[in-house]
mmCIF file of C-alpha atoms and ligand atoms in Angstrom:
data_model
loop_
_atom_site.group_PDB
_atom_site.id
_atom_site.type_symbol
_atom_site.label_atom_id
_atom_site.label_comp_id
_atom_site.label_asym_id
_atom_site.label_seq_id
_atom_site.Cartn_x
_atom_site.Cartn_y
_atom_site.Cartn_z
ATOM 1 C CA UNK A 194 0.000 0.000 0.000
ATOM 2 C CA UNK A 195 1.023 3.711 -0.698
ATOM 3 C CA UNK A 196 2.316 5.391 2.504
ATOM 4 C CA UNK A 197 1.107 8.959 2.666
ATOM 5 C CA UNK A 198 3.550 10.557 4.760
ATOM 6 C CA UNK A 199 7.356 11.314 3.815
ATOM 7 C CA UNK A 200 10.067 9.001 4.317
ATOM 8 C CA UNK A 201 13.383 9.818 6.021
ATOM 9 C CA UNK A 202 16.305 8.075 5.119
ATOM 10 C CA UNK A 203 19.364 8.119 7.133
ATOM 11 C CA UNK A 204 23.106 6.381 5.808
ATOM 12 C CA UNK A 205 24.681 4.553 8.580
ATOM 13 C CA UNK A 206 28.220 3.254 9.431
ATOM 14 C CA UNK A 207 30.486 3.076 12.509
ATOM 15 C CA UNK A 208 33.661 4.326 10.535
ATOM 16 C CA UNK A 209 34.984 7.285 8.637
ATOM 17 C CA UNK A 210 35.215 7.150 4.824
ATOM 18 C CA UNK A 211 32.316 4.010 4.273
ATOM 19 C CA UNK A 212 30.446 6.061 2.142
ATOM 20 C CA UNK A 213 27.579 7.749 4.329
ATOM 21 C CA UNK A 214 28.127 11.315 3.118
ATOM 22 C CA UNK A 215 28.359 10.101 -0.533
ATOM 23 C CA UNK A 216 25.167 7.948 -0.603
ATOM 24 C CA UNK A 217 22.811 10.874 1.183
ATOM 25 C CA UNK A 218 24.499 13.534 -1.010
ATOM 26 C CA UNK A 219 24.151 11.410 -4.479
ATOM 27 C CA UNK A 220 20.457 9.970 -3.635
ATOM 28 C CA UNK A 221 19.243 13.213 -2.986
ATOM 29 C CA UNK A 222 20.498 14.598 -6.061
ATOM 30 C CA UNK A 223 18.909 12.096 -7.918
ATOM 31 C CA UNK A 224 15.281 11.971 -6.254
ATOM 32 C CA UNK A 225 15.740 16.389 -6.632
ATOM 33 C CA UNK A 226 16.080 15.910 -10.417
ATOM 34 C CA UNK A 227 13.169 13.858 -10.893
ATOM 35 C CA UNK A 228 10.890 16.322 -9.286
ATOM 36 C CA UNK A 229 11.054 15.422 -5.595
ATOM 37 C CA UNK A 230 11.409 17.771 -2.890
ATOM 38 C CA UNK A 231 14.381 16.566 -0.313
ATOM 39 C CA UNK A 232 15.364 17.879 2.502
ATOM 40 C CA UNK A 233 18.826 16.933 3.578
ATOM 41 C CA UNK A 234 20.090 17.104 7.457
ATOM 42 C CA UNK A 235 23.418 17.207 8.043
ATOM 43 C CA UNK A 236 23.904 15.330 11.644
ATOM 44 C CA UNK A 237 27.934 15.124 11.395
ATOM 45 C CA UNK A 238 29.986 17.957 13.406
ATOM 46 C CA UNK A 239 32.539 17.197 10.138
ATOM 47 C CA UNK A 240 30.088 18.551 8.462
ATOM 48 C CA UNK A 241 31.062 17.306 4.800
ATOM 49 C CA UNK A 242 27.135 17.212 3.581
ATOM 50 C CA UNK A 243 26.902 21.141 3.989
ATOM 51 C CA UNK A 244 30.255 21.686 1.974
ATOM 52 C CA UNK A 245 29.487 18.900 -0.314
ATOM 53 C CA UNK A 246 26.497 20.713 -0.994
ATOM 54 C CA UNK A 247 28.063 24.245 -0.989
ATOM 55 C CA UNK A 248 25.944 25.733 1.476
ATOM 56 C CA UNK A 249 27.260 28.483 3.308
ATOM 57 C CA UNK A 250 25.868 28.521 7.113
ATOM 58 C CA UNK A 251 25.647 31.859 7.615
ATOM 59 C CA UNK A 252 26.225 33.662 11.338
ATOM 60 C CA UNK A 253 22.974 34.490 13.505
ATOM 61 C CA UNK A 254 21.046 31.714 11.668
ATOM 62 C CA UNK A 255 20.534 28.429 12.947
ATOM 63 C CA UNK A 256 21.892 25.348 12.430
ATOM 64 C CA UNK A 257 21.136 21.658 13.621
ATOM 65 C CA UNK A 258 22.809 22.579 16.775
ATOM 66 C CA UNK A 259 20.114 24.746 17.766
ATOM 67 C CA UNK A 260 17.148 22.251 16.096
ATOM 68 C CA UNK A 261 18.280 19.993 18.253
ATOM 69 C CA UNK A 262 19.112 21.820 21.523
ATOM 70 C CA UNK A 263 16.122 24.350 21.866
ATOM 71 C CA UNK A 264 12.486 23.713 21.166
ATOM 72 C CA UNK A 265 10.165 25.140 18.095
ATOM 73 C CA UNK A 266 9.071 28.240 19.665
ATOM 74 C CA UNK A 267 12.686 29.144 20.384
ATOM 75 C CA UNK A 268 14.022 28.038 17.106
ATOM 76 C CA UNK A 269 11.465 27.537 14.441
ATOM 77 C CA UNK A 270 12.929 24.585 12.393
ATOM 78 C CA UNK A 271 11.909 26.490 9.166
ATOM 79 C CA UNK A 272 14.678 29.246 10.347
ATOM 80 C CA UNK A 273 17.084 26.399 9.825
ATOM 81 C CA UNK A 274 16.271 25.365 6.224
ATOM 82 C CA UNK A 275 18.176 26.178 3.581
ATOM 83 C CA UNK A 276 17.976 26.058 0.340
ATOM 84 C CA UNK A 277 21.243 24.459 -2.290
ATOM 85 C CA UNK A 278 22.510 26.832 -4.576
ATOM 86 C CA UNK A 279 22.451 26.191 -8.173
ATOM 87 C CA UNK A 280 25.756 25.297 -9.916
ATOM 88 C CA UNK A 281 27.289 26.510 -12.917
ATOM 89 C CA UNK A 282 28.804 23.368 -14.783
ATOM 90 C CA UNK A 283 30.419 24.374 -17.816
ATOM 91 C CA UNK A 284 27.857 26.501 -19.708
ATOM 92 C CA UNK A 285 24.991 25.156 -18.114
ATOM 93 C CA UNK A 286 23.150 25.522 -14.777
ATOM 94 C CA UNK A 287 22.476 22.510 -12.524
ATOM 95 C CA UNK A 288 19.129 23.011 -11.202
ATOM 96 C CA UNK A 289 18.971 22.575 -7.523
ATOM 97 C CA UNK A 290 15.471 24.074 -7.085
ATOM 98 C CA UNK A 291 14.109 21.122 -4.983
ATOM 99 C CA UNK A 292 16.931 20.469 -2.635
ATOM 100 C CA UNK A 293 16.810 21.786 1.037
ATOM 101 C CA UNK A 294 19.072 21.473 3.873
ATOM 102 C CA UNK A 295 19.647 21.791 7.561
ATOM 103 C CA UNK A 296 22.960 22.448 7.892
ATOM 104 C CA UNK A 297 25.565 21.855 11.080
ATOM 105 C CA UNK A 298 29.161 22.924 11.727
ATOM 106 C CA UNK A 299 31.415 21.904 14.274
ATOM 107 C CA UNK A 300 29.893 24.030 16.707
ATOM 108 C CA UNK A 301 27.186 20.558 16.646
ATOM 109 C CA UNK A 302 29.676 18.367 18.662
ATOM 110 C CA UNK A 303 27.903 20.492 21.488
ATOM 111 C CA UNK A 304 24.626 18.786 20.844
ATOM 112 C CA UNK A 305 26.198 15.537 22.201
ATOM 113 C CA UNK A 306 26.492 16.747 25.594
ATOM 114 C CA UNK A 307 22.773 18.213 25.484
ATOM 115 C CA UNK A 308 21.341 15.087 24.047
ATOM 116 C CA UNK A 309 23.579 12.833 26.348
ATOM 117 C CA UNK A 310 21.729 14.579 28.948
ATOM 118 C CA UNK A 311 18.180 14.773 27.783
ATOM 119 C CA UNK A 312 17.628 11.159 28.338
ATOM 120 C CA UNK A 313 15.653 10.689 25.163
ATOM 121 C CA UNK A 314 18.136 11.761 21.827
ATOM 122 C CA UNK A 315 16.734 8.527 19.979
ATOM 123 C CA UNK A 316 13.780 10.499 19.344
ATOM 124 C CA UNK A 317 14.457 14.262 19.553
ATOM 125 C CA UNK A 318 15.674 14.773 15.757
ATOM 126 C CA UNK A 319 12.685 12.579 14.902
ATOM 127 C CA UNK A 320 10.006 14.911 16.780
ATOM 128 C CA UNK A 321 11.690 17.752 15.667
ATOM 129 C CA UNK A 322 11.363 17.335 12.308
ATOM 130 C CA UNK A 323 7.389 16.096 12.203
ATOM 131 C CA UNK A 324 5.950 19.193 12.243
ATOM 132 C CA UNK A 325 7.699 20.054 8.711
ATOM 133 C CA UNK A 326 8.165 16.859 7.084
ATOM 134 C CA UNK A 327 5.062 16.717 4.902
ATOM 135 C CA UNK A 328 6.346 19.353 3.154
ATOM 136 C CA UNK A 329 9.244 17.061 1.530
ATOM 137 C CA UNK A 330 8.774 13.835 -0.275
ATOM 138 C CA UNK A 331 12.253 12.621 1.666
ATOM 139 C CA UNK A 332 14.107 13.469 4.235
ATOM 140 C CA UNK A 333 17.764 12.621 4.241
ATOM 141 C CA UNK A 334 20.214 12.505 7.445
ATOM 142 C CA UNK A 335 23.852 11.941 7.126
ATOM 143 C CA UNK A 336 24.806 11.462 11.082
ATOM 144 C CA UNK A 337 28.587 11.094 12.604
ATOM 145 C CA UNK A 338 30.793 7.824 12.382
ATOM 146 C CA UNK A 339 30.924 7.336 15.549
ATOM 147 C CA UNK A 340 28.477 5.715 18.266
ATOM 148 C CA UNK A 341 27.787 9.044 19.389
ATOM 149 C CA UNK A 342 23.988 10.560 20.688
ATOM 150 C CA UNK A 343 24.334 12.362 17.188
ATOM 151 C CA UNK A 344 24.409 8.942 15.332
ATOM 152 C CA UNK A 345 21.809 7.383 17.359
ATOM 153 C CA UNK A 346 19.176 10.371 17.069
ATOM 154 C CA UNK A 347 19.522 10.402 13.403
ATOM 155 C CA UNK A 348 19.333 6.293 13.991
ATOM 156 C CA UNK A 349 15.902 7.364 15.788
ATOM 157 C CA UNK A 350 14.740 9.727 12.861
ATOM 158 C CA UNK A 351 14.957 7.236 9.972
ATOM 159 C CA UNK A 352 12.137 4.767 8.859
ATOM 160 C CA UNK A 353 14.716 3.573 6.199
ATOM 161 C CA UNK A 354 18.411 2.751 7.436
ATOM 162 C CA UNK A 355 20.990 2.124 4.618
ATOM 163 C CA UNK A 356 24.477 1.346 5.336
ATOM 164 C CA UNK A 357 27.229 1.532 2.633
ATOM 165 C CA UNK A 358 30.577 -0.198 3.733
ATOM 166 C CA UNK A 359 33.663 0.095 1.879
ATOM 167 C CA UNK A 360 34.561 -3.239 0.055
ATOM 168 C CA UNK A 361 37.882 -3.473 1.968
ATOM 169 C CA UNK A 362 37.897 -5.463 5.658
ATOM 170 C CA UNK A 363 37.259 -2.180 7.313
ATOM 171 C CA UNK A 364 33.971 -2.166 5.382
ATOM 172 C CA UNK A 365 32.828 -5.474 6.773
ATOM 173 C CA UNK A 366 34.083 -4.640 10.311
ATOM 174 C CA UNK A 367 32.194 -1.349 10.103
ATOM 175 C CA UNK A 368 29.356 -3.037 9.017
ATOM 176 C CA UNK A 369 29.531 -5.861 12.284
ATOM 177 C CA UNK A 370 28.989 -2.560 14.323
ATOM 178 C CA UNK A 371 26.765 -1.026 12.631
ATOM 179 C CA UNK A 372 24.512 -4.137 12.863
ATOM 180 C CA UNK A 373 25.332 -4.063 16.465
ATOM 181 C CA UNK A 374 23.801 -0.602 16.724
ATOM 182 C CA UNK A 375 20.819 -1.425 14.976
ATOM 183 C CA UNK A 376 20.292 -4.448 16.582
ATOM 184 C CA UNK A 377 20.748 -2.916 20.093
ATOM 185 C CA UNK A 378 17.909 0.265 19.988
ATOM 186 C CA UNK A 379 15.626 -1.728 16.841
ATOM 187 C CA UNK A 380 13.264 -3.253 19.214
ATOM 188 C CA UNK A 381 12.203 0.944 20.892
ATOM 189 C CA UNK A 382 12.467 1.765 16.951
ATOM 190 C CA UNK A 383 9.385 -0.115 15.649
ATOM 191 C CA UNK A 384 9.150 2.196 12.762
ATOM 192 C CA UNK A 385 12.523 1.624 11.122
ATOM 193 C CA UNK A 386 14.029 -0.681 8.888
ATOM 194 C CA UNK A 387 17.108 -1.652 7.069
ATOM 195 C CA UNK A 388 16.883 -1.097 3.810
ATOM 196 C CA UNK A 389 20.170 -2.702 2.508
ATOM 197 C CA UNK A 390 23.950 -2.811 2.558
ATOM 198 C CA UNK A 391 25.672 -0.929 -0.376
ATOM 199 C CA UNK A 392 29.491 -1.520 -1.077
ATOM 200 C CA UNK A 393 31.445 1.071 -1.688
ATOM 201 C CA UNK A 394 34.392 1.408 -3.886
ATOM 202 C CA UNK A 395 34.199 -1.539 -4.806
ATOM 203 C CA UNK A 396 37.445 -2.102 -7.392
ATOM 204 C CA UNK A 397 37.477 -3.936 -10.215
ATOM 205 C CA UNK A 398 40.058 -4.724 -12.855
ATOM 206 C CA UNK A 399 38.809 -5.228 -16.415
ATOM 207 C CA UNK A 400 35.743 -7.170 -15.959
ATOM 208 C CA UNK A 401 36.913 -9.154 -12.497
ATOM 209 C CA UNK A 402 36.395 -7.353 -8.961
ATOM 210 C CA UNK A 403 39.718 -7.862 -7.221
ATOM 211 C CA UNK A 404 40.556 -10.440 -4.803
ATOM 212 C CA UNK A 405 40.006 -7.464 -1.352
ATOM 213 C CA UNK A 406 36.579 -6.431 -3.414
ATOM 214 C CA UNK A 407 35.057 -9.709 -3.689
ATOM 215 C CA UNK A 408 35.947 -11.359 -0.957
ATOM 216 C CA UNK A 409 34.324 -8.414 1.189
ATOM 217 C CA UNK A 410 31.107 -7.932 -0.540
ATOM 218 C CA UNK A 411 30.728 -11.722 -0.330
ATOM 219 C CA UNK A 412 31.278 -11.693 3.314
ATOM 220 C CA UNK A 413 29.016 -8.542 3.926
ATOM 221 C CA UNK A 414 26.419 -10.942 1.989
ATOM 222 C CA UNK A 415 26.952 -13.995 4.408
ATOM 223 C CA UNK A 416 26.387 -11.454 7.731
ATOM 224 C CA UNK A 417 23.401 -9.737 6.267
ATOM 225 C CA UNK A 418 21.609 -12.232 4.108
ATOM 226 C CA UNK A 419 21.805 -11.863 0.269
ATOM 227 C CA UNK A 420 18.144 -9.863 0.242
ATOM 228 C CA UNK A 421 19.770 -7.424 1.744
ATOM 229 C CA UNK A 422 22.665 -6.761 -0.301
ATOM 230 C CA UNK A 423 22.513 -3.442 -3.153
ATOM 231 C CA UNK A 424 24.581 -2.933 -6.100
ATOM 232 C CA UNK A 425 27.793 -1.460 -5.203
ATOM 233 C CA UNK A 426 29.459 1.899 -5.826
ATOM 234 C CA UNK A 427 32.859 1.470 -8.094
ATOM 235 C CA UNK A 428 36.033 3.137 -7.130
ATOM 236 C CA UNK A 429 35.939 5.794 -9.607
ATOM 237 C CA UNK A 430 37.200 9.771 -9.897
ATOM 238 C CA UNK A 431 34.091 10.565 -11.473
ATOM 239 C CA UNK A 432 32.345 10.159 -7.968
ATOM 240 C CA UNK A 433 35.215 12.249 -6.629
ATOM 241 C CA UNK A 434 34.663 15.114 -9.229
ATOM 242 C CA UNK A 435 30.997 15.032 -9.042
ATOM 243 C CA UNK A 436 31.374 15.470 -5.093
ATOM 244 C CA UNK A 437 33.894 18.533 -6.262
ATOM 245 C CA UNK A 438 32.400 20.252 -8.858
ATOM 246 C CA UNK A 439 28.628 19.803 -6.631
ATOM 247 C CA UNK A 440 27.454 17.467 -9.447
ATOM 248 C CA UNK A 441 26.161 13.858 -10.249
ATOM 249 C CA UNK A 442 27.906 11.464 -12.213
ATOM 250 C CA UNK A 443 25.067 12.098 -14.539
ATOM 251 C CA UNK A 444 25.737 15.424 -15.381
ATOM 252 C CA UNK A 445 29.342 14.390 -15.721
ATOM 253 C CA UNK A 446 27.884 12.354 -18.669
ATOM 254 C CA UNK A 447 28.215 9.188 -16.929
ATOM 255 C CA UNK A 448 24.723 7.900 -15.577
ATOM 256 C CA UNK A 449 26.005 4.668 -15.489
ATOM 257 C CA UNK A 450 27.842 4.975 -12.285
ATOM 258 C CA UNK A 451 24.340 6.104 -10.693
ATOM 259 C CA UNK A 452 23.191 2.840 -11.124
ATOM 260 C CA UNK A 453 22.971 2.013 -7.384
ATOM 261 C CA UNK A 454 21.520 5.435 -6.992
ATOM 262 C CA UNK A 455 18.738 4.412 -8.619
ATOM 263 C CA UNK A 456 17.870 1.278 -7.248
ATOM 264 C CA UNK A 457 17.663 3.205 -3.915
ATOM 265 C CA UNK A 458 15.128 5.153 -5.602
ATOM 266 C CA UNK A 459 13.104 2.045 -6.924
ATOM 267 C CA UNK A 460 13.231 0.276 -3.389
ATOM 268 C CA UNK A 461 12.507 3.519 -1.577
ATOM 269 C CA UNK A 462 9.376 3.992 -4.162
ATOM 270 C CA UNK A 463 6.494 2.140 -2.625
ATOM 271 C CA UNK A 464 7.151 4.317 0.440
ATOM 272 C CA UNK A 465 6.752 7.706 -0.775
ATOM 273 C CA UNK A 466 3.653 9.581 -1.045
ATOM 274 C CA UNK A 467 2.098 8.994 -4.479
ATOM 275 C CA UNK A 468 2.363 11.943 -5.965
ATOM 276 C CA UNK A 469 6.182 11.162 -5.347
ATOM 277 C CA UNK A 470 6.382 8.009 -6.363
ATOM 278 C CA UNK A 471 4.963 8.458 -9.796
ATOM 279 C CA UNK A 472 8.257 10.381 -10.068
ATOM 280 C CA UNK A 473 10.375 7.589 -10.305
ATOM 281 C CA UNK A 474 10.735 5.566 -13.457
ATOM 282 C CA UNK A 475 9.978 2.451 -12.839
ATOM 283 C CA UNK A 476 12.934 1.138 -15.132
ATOM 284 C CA UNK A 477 16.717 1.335 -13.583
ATOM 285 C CA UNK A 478 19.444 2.597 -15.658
HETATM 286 N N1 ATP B 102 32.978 6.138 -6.037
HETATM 287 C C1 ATP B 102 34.012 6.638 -5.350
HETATM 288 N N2 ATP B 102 35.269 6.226 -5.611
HETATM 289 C C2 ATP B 102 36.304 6.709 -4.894
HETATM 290 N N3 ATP B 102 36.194 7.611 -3.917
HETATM 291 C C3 ATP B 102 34.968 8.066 -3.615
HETATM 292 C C4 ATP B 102 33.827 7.611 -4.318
HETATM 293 N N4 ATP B 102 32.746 8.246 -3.818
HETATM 294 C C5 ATP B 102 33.204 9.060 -2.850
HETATM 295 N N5 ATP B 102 34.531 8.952 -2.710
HETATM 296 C C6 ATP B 102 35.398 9.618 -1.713
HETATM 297 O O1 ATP B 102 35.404 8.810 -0.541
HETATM 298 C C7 ATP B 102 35.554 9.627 0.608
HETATM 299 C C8 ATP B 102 34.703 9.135 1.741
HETATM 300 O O2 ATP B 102 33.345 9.199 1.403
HETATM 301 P P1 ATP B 102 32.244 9.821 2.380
HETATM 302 O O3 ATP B 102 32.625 11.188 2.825
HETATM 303 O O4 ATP B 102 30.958 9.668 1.688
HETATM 304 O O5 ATP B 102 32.301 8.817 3.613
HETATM 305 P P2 ATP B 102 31.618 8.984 5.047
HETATM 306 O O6 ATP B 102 31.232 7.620 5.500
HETATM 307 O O7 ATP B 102 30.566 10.002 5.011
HETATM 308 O O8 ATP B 102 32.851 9.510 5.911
HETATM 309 P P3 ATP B 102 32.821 10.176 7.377
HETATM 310 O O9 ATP B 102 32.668 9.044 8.320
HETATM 311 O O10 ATP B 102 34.136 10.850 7.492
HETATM 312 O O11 ATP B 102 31.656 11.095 7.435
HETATM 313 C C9 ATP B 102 35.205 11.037 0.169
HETATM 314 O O12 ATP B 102 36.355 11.821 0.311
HETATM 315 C C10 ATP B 102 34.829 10.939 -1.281
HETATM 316 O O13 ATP B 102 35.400 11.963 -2.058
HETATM 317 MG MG1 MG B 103 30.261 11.699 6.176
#
């Protein structure tokens, strides 16, 4: 059955570099092009989602930090939306019309202490961001790497948990704690699910993956059941130069590489609110 309210996504993984910032960022580009109205929420004090994005926070506005620490009527969340700048690629202008964000900067580590405090962070990002959410067709968090209350508030706020793990043995380890995470709060987060496990840089020469590559992904597949594994993201410099230049692969002219971009989009589909969903071709790349 078609849900009717929006969906919020969040990337999860208990190490640096697996991929979190890259799968938000590059999903969210994708739904925004088809139509979709996303709102991104950048839960990292690294804050690599608001530069990836190229939003500038700018001083006496709010940020997450405040979401987070103060209630509505102090900080009304729609203060703390932003909107992503268009890009100039070239000759052309990458439309960013339907991408939003709430950004952070270090100044968020701070939330840890409040949250640590509060005795209920698994659910303060969620209730913070009901009143507003309706307004969106997604909602996207990219939280910290590290079991902090950051990562398990934005662990709270998602109905849909992905986790991308580099296809290396730090991926697979990452993963094993990340499942440990999920495992440990699932049963006071009815709600949420796991959506699926998406290798990252995953390397392949000519048309073999290499010995590190496969051997990972086919472990990740033997810890979380093969249902659960998505197509992974190559190693590639076109990923890197998209995240530079504040650009998908696609408009890079490679759409290929957004392949397991877009069978996010098909398994997030039946989840969105309709008008949404109709959004999304129903054929992958
Ligand atoms: N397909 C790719 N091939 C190679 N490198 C990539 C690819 N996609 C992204 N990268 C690079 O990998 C790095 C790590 O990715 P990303 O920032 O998404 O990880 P993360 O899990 O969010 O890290 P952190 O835990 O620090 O927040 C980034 O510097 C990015 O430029
Ligand atoms: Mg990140």
């Amino acid at each position: 059955m078609q849900q009717s309210h929006t969906t919020t996504v969040v990337t999860l993984g208990l190490a640096g570099g697996q991929g979190k910032s890259t799968v938000a960022l590059m999903l969210g580009r994708y739904l925004g092009r088809l139509g979709i109205p996303v709102l991104f929420v950048d839960a990292d004090p690294q804050s690599s989602l608001t530069s990836f994005l190229g939003v500038k926070v700018q001083p006496n506005t709010p940020t997450l930090l405040e979401v987070i620490t103060t209630t509505e009527e102090k900080t009304p969340l729609i203060n703390a939306i932003a909107p992503v700048p268009d890009v100039q690629l070239d000759n052309r202008t990458i439309n960013n019309t339907n991408l939003f964000l709430i950004p952070s900067d270090d100044g968020l580590e701070n939330a840890n202490y409040k949250l640590a405090s509060s005795g209920i962070s698994l659910f303060i990002l969620r209730n913070r961001l009901q009143p507003i959410a309706n307004n969106f067709g997604v909602i996207i968090v990219d939280p910290p790497p590290e079991r902090s209350h950051l990562a398990q508030t934005s662990l709270g706020a998602g109905d849909k948990w992905i986790i991308p793990a580099e296809a290396n043995v730090k991926g697979v380890q990452s993963l094993v704690r990340t499942l440990e995470l999920v495992k440990e709060f699932q049963p006071a987060l009815p709600y949420g699910e796991l959506m699926g496990v998406v290798p990252f840089r995953a390397k392949w020469t000519g048309v073999n993956p290499t010995k590190a590559t496969k051997s990972s992904i086919s472990a990740m597949g033997e810890i979380v059941g093969l249902d659960l594994m998505l197509p992974h993201i190559l190693e590639s410099d076109v990923y890197k130069n998209a995240i530079n230049q504040r650009v998908s692969p696609t408009d890079l002219g490679q759409p290929g590489l957004e392949y397991p971009i877009s069978v996010l989009a098909q398994k997030l589909k039946p989840t969105l609110p309709e008008q949404y969903a109709l959004l999304i071709p129903t054929e992958t790349v």
